[in-house]
XYZ file of C-alpha atoms in Angstrom:
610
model
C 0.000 0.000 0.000
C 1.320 3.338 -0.657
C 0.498 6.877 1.468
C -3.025 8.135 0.319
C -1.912 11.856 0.747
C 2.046 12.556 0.553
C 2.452 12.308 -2.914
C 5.410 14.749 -4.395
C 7.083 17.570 -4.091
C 5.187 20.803 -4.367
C 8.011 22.847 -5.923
C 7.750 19.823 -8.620
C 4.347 21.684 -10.045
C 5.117 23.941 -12.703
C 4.377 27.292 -11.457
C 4.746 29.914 -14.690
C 1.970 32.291 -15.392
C 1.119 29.951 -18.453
C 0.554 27.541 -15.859
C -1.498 29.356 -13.807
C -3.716 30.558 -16.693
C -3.993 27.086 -17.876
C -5.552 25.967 -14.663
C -7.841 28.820 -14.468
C -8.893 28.037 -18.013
C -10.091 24.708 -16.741
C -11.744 26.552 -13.521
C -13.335 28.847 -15.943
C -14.684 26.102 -18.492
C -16.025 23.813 -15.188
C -17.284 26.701 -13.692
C -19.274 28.007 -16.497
C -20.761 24.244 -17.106
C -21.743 24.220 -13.300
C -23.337 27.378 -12.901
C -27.475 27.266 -12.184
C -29.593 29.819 -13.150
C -29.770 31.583 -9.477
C -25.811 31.809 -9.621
C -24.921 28.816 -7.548
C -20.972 27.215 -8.414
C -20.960 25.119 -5.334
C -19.357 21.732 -6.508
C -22.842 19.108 -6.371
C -21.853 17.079 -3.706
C -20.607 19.939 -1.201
C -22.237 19.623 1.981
C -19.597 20.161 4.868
C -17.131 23.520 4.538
C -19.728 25.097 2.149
C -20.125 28.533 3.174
C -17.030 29.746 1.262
C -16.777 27.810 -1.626
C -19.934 29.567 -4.506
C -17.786 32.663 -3.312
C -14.677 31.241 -3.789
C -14.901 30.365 -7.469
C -16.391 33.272 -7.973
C -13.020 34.816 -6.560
C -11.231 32.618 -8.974
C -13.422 34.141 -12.242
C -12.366 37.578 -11.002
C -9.259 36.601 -11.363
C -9.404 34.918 -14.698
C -11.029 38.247 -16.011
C -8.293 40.441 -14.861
C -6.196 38.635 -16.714
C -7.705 37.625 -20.040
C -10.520 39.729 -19.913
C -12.790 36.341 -21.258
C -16.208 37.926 -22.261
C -18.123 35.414 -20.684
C -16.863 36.194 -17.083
C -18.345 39.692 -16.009
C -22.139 38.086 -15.977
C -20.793 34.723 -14.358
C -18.901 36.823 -11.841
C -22.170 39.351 -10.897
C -24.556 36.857 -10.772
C -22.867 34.358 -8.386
C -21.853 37.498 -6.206
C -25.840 37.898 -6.039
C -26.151 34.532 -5.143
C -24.020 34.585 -2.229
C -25.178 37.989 -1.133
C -28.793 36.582 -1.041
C -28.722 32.785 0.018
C -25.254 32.296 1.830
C -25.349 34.702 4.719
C -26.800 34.455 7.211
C -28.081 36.866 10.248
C -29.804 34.473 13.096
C -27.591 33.107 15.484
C -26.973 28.936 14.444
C -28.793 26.745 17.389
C -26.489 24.977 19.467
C -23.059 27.294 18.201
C -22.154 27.036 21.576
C -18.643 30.296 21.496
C -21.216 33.596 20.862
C -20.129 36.544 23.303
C -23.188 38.235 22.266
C -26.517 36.552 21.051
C -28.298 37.829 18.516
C -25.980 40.287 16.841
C -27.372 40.315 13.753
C -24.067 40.500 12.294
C -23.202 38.329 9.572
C -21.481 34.569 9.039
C -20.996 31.489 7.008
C -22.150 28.023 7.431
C -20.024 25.127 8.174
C -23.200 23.431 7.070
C -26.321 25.003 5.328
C -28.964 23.177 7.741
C -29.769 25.177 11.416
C -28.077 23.283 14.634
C -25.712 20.922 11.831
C -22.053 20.903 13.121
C -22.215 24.572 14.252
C -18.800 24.473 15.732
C -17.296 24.693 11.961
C -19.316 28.109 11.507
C -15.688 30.448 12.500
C -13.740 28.718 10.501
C -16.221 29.064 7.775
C -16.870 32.611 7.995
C -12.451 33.514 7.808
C -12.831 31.525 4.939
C -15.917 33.577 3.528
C -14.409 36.723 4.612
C -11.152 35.887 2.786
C -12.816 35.201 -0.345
C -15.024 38.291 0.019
C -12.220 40.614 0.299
C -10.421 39.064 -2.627
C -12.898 39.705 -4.373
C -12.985 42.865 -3.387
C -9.541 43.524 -4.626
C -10.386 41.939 -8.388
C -14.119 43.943 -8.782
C -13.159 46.444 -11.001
C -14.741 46.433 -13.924
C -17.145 43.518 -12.847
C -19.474 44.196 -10.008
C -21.575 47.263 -9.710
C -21.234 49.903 -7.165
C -24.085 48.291 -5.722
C -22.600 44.916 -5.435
C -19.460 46.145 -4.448
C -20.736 48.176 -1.054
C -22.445 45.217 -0.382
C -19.876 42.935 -0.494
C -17.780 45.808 1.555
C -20.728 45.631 4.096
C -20.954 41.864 4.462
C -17.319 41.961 5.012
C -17.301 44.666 7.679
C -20.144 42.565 9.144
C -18.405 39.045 8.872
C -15.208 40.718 10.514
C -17.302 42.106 13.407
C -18.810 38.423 13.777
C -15.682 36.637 14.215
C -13.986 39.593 16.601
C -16.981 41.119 19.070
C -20.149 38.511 18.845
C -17.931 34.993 19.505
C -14.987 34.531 21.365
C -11.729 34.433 18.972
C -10.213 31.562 17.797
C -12.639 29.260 19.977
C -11.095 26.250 18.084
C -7.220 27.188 19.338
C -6.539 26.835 15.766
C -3.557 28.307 14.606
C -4.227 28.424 10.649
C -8.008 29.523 11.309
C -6.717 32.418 14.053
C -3.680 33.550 11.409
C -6.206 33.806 8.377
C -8.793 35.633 10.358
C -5.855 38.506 11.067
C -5.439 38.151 7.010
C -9.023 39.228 6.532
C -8.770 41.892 8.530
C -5.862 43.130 7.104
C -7.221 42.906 3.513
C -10.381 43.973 4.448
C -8.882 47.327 6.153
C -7.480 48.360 2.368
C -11.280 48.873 1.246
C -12.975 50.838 4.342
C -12.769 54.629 4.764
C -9.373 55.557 6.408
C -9.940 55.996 9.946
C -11.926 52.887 9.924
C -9.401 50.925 7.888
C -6.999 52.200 10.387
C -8.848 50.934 13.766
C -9.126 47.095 11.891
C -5.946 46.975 10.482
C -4.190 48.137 13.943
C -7.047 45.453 15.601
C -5.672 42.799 13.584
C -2.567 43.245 14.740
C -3.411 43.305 18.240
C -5.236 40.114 17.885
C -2.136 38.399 16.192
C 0.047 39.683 19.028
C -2.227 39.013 21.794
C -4.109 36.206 21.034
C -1.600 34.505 18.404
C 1.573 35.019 19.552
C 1.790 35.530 23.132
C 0.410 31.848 23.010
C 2.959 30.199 20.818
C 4.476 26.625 21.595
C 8.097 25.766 21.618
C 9.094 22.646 19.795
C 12.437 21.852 19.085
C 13.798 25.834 20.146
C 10.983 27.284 18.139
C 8.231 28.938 19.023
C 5.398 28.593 16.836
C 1.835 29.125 16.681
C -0.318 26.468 18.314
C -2.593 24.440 16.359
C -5.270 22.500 17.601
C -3.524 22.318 21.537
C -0.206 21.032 20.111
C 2.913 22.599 18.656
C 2.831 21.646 14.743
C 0.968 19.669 12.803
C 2.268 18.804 9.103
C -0.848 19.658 7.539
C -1.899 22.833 9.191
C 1.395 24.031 10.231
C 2.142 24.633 6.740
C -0.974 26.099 5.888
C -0.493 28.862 9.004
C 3.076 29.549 7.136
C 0.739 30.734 4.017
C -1.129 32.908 6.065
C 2.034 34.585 7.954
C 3.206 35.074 3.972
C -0.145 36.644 2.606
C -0.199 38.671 6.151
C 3.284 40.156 5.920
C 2.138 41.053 1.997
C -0.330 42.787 2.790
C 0.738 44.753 5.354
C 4.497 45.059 5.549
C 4.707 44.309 8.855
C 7.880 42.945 10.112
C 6.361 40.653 12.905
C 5.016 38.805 10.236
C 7.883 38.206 8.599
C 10.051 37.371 11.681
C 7.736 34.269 12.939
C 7.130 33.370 9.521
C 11.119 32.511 8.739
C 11.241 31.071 12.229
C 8.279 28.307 11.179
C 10.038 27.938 7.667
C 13.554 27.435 9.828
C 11.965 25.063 12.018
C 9.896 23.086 8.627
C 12.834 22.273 7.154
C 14.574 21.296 10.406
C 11.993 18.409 10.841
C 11.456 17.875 6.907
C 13.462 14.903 5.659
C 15.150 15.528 2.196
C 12.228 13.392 0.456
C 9.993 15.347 2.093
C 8.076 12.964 4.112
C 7.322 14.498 7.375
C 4.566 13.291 10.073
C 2.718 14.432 13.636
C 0.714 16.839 14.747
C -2.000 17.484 16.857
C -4.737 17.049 14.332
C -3.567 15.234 11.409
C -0.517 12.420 11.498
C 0.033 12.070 8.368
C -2.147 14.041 5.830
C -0.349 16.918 3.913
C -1.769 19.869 2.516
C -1.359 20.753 -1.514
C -2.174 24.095 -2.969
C -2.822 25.689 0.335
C 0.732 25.065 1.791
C 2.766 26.361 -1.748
C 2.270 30.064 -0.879
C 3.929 30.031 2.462
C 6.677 27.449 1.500
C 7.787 29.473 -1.940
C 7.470 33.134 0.075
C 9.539 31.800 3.197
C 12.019 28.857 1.438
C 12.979 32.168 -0.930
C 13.512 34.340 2.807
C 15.101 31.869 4.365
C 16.866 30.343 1.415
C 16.131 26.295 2.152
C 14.502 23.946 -0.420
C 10.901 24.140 1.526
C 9.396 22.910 -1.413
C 10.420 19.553 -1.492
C 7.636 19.100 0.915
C 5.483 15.924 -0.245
C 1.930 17.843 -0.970
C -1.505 16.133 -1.438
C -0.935 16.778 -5.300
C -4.575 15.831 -6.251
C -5.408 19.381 -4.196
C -2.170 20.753 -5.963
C -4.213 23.467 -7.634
C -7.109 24.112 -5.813
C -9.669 21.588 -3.946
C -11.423 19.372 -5.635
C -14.526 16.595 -4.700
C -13.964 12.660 -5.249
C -15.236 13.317 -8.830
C -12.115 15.503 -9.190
C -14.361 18.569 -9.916
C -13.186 21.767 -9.046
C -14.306 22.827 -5.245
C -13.843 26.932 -4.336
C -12.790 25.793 -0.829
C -9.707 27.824 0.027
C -9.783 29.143 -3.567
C -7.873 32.440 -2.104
C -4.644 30.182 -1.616
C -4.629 29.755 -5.694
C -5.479 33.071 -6.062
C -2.408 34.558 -3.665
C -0.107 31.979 -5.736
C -0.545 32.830 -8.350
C -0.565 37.190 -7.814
C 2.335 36.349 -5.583
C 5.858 35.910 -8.065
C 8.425 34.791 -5.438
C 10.644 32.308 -6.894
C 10.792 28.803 -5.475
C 14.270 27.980 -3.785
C 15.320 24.589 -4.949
C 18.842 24.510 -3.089
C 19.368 23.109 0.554
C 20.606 25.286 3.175
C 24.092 25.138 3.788
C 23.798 26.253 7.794
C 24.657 23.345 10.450
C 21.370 23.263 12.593
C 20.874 21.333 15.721
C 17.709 19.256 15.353
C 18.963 17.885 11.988
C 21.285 16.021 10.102
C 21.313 16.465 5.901
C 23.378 15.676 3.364
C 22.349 14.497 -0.077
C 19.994 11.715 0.044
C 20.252 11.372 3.868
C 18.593 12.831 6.670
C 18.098 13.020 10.368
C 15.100 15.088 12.241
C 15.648 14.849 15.862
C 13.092 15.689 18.014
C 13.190 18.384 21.291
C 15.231 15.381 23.354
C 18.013 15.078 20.233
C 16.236 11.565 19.800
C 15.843 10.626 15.935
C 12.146 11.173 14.707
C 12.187 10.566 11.219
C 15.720 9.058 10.045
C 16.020 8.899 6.202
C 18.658 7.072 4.596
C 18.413 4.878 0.969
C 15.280 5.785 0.278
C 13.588 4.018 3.055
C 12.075 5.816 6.069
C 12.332 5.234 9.591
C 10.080 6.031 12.701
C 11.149 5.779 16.233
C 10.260 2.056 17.277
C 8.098 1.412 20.429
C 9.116 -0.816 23.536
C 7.404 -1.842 26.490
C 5.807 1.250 25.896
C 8.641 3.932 25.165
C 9.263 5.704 21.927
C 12.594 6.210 20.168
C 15.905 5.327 18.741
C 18.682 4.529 21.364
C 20.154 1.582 24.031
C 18.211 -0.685 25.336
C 19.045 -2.696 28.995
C 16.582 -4.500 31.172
C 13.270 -3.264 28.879
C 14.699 0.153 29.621
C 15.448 2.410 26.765
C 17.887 4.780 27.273
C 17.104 7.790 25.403
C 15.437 10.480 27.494
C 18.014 12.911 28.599
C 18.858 14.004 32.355
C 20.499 16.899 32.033
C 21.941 19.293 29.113
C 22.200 17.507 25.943
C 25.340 18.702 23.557
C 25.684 18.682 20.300
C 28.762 19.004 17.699
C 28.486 19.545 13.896
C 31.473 18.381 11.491
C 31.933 18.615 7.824
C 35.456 17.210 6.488
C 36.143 15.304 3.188
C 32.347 14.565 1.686
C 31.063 13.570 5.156
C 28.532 15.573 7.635
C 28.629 14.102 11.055
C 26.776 15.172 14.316
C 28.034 14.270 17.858
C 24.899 13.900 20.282
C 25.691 13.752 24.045
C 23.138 12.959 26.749
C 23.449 12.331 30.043
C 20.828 9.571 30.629
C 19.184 7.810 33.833
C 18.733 4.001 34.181
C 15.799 2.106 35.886
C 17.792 1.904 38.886
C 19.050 5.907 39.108
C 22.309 5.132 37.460
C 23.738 7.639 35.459
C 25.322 7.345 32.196
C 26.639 8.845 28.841
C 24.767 8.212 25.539
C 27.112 9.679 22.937
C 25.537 8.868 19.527
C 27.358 10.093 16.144
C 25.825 9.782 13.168
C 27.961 10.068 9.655
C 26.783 9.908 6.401
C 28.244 10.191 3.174
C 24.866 11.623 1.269
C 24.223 7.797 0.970
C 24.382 6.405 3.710
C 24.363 6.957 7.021
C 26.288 5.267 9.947
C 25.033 5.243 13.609
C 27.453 4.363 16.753
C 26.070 4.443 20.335
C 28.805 4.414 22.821
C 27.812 4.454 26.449
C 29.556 3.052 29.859
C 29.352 -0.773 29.771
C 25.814 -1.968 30.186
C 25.048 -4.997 32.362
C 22.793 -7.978 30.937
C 22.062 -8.494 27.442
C 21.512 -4.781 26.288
C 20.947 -4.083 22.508
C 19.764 -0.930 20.355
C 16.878 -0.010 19.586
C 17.609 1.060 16.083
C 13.965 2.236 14.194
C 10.892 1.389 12.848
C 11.223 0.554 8.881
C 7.719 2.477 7.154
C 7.660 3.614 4.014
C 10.233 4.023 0.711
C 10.652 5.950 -1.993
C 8.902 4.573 -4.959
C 7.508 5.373 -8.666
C 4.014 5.709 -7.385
C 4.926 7.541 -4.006
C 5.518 6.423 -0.442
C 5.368 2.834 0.153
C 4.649 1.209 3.231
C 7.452 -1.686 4.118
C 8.141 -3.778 6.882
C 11.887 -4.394 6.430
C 14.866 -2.686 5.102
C 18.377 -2.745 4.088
C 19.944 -2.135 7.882
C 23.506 -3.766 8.670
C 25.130 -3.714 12.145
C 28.649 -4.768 13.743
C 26.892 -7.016 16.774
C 23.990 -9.124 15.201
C 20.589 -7.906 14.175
C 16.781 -8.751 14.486
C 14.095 -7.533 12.483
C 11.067 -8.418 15.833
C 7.100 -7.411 15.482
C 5.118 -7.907 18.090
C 3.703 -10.906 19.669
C 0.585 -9.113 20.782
C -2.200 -8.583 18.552
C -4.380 -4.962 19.435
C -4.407 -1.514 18.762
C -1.267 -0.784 20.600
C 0.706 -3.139 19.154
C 2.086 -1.878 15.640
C 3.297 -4.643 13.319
C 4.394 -3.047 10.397
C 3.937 -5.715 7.420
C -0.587 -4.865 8.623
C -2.121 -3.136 6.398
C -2.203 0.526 7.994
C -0.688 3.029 8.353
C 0.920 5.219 11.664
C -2.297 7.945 11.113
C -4.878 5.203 11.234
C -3.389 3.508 14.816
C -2.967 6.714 15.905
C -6.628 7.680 15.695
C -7.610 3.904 16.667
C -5.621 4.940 19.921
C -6.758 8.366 20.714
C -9.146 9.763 23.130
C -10.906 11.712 20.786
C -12.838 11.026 17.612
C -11.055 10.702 14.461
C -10.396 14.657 12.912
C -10.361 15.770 16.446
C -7.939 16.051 19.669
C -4.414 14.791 19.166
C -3.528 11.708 17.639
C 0.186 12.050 18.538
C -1.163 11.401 22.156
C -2.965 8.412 20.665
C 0.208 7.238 19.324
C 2.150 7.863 22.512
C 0.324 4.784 24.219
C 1.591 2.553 21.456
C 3.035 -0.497 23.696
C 5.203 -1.990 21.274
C 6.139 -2.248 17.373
C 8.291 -3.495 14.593
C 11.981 -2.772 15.480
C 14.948 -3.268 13.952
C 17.554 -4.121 17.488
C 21.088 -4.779 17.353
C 23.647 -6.255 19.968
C 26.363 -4.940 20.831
C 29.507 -4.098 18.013
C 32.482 -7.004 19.155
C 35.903 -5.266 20.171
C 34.404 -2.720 21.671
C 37.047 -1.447 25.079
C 36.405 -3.457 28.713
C 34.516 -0.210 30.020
C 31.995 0.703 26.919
C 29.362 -0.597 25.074
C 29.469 0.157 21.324
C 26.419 -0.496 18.964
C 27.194 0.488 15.016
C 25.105 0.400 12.619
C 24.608 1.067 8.739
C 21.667 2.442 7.155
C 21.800 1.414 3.409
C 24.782 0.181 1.685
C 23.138 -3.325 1.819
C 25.971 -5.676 0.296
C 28.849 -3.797 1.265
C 31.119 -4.751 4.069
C 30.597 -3.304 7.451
C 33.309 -4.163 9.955
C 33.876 -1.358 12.336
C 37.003 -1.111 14.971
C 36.997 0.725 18.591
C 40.497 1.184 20.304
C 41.205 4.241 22.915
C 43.480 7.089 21.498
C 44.167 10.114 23.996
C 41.467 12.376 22.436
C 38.946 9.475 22.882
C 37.511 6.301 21.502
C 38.022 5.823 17.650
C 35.915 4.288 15.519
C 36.999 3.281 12.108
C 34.843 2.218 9.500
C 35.015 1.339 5.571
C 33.985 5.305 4.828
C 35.433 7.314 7.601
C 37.780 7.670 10.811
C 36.375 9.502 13.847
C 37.174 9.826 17.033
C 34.386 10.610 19.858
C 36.161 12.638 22.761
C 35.022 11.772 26.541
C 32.043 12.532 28.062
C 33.383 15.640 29.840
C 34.265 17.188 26.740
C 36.323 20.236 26.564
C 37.187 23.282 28.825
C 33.310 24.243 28.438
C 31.819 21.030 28.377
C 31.280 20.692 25.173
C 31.376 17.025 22.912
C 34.952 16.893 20.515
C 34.635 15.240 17.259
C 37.352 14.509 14.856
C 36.772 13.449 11.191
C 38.418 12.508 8.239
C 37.606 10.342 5.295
C-alpha cells in the first residue's frame, strides 16, 4: 500500500503564469458548465465547509477576467456574487453554536453546514474563509461588479469581521491556521474601508495576532510557533499557518510577520526529511496539505533560502480543492489566487547552515526531536520512525526493557563537515531504571548515501541491545510505500522483531495501515479531532529493527554500530582508545568521539576525516 496523501514535491508543479492561466482556463470552463440559473458554483456534492466555496470560485473568475478579460466572465462573476449575497449569509444566530459573546448580533457569518443546529462548531472557521474570499474579491471587482454589489460585499465583510472579533470569542477552536487567516481578513479587508476605519481594523488585527496569536505560541524543538489545535505543529496545518504569515506580511508590511514566519520555515525544514516525508501533529498524522501550503513554503524557502518545497503535498489538491469526482471545489480558492498574484521564486537549493535538530546531506537525513532523539531518520530511500518498547518511543540503548534515550540533564551537540562527510556528535546524560547515570554519545555520519550510527555508552550490564527504528515507508515510482523491512547492517547481530501481541497498541508493520490510522484507533478523541500524537504515545510496542552490541568494543563501553543502506557492502567497524577518545573506524570514515566531559566548556569533541 502506498500513502493516500504525501504524494510529491510541491516545488515539482510547474508554477509559470502559463501555468497558472492554464488551470484557471479549466476553472473557468467547469465553472461556467456548473453554474445554475440563481448563480450557484458550489461543486454538487458539497455539503460540509460550504459557506465559502460559490464565493470562492467566484473569486477565482475575477481573477481569470483580470487577466484575459474572457467575455463570458463579467455576468458569471455578478450573478454568483448575487447569489451569495442573497442565500449564503446568514443573520440568526446557528442553534447549538455554543462560542457567541453576544446573542443575537445580527451581524453576519458562514455556514459550516447550510442546515440550522448541523455541526455549528465549523461556523468560525467558515466565515475567515468567507471573509477571505469576500475581500479578494474585493480587490479583483473592477470592472465587474456594480457599485451596488461592491458596497455590499464591503458591508458583508465589515459585518463578517465584526462576527468573528466582538459577537464569539476568537479563535474558539485554538486553531492556529483559522486564528492567522482571520488577522489576514482583517488586514485585507482594512485596504477597502474609509481611512480611519481601515486604520482601527488593520491596527485590531494586529493586536489580535500579538495578543491572542503570539503571546500563546508553543516551543518545539527551540521554536516557538503558533499552536494548532492544543499542540505545537501539525504537518498539515502548520504549513498552511506559514501561508497565512506570507499573505499577512504582503499585505501589510509588517515585520512581525515576517520574523515568525522565517522562524516556522527554519523550524519546517529542520523536521522535513530531504524526500519530504514528514509526520505528527495534533490534528492530522500524516495528511499533507497541496495548494494551500505552496504560498507560504515558496514566500519563506525564498527568505530563508532552504529547499521548503520539497515538501510531499496532497498533489490531487495541488491546484485548488477538488470533490472525489475531481471537480473543481472553491474551498480555500484564495490560496490559488495569492499563488498565483504572488511571483516569489521557489528555492530549490538546501541550506548550507549546520542546525541542531537535523542532520542532511544528499539523500540522507536526520530530524531529531526536542530530546536530540531521531524522529524521522532517512537514509536509501527508506524511512524510519522511532520504534516502540514496552511502551517507550525512540531510537537509542536498550538494557533490562529500559530504553535509554530520554536525557537528564543538558544535551550537547557538535556539527562536522570534512572530506564529503557531515557528522553530528549527540551527548546525553541519561538515567537508568535503577538511578544510574550514564553517557549516551551517539554520532551519526553519512556520506549523502548512507548513514552510519554508533552508540557508545559506559558498559551496560545484561544483554543490552539498540533499539535502532521502525522501517515504514520508501521511496517509490508511485509515491511512499509502506514496508516492513529494510536494508539495515550492524557490527553485533541484528533482528528484524514485530510484536507478539495482537491490538491496537501493538504496531506490526507488514498490517495493512498506516501510523495515522493507529494513531486515531488509539486516541481519546474522535477521528479529525484532539491529538492523535497522544494516541500514538500509548503505542506499547512495534516493529523494530535491534542490534547487539559491536564485538571489540574497550572493557569499560558498550558500542552499537550500525549502517543504514549500503546493503551488500562490508561493514566491519574497529573501537580502540586514542588520547582524544575512543576511535571508531569504518570502511567510509575515521572519527574519534572525545570523553564525556568534553572540553574546557563542556562541550562534545569530534574529529573526522575520510
Amino acid at each position: 500500500m502506498h500513502l493516500p496523501r504525501q504524494l510529491d514535491p510541491l516545488h515539482d508543479l510547474p508554477d509559470s503564469p502559463e501555468a497558472y492561466d492554464a488551470v484557471l482556463a479549466d476553472v473557468v470552463e467547469q465553472a461556467l458548465e456548473r453554474i445554475t440559473p440563481e448563480g450557484n458554483l458550489e461543486h454538487p456534492d458539497c455539503v460540509d465547509d460550504i459557506g465559502d466555496t460559490s464565493l470562492g470560485i467566484t473569486s477565482l473568475l475575477a481573477l481569470a477576467w483580470q487577466r484575459t478579460k474572457d467575455p463570458r466572465l463579467p455576468e458569471a462573476v455578478g450573478r454568483s456574487t448575487d447569489f451569495h449575497l442573497r442565500e449564503r449569509v446568514f443573520t440568526d444566530d446557528n442553534p447549538g453554536y455554543p462560542n457567541l459573546r453576544v446573542r443575537d448580533s445580527g451581524f453576519p457569518y458562514a455556514r459550516y453546514t447550510l442546515a440550522s443546529g448541523a455541526h455549528p462548531i465549523g461556523d468560525w472557521p467558515s466565515t475567515v474563509w468567507a471573509l477571505l474570499q469576500a475581500v479578494d474579491l474585493l480587490d479583483l471587482a473592477e470592472g465587474l461588479l456594480t457599485d451596488e454589489q461592491t458596497a455590499a460585499l464591503r458591508e458583508m465583510s465589515r459585518g463578517y469581521w465584526r462576527w468573528l472579533t466582538e459577537a464569539t470569542f476568537f479563535n474558539p477552536q485554538e486553531a492556529g491556521n483559522q486564528a492567522i487567516g482571520c488577522v489576514v481578513g482583517g488586514l485585507m479587508l482594512a485596504r477597502h474601508l474609509p481611512p480611519e476605519e481601515g486604520a482601527e481594523v488593520r491596527a485590531r488585527a494586529i493586536a489580535l495576532y500579538t495578543d491572542e496569536i503570539r503571546a500563546h505560541r508553543v516551543r518545539d524543538r527551540g521554536a516557538l510557533l503558533p499552536p494548532e489545535h492544543g499542540g505545537a505543529w501539525d504537518n498539515n496545518y502548520g504549513p498552511i499557518s506559514l501561508s497565512f504569515l506570507a499573505q499577512a506580511h504582503r499585505v501589510s508590511g509588517e515585520e512581525i510577520f515576517a520574523a515568525d514566519g522565517e522562524t516556522v520555515a527554519r523550524y519546517l525544514d529542520a523536521r522535513l526529511t530531504v524526500g519530504g516525508f514528514d509526520n505528527g501533529g495534533p490534528r492530522y498524522s500524516e495528511q499533507h496539505s497541496g495548494f494551500e501550503s505552496v504560498l507560504g513554503l515558496r514566500y519563506f524557502g525564498h527568505r530563508v533560502a532552504a529547499d521548503l518545497g520539497r515538501y510531499r503535498g496532497d498533489t490531487r489538491w495541488g491546484r485548488h480543492a477538488v470533490k472525489s469526482d475531481g471537480g473543481v471545489d472553491g474551498h480555500f480558492a484564495w490560496m490559488l489566487v495569492w499563488q498565483i498574484q504572488d511571483t516569489t521564486p521557489w528555492h530549490r537549493t538546501p541550506s548550507t547552515e549546520p542546525v541542531r535538530h537535523q542532520l542532511r546531506a544528499g539523500r540522507v537525513s536526520v530530524a531529531f526531536d526536542s530530546r536530540m532523539t531521531p524522529s524521522l531518520v532517512e537514509a536509501d530511500g527508506t524511512y524510519f520512525l522511532p520504534a516502540a518498547v514496552n511502551r517507550q518511543h525512540g531510537f537509542g540503548p536498550v538494557v533490562d526493557g529500559f530504553l535509554l534515550c530520554r536525557p537528564m540533564g543538558e544535551t550537547r551537540v557538535r556539527d562536522v563537515r570534512a572530506h564529503g562527510l557531515t557528522a553530528k556528535l549527540v551527548t546525553k546524560p541519561v538515567v537508568t531504571r535503577d538511578h544510574v547515570l550514564r553517557h549516551v554519545r551517539s554520532l551519526y555520519v553519512t556520506d549523502g548515501t548512507r548513514l552510519w550510527t554508533t552508540v557508545v555508552v559506559e558498559r551496560l550490564p545484561g544483554e543490552p541491545y539498540l533499539l535502532a527504528g521502525l522501517p515504514y515507508v520508501a521511496d517509490s515510482a508511485e509515491g511512499l510505500r509502506r514496508i516492513a523491512d529494510a536494508a539495515v547492517t550492524s557490527a553485533g547481530d541484528l533482528w528484524l522483531t514485530h510484536p507478539a501481541a495482537e491490538g491496537p497498541e501493538f504496531f506490526d508493520a507488514r498490517a495493512d495501515t498506516t501510523q495515522e490510522r493507529a494513531a486515531f484507533a488509539l486516541a481519546a478523541d474522535p477521528r479529525g479531532y484532539g491529538n492523535p500524537d497522544e494516541g500514538w504515545s500509548h503505542l506499547v510496542a512495534s516493529t523494530a529493527v535491534e542490534a547487539t552490541p559491536a564485538p571489540g568494543a574497550p572493557d569499560d563501553l558498550t558500542v552499537f554500530a550500525v549502517r543504514y543502506g549500503g546493503s551488500g557492502e562490508v561493514f566491519d567497524p574497529t573501537f580502540d582508545r586514542v588520547a582524544e577518545g575512543l576511535r571508531v573506524r569504518t570502511e567510509a570514515f575515521t572519527a574519534v568521539i572525545g570523553d564525556p566531559a568534553g572540553d574546557h566548556r563542556g562541550e562534545p569533541t569530534l574529529s573526522l576525516r575520510a
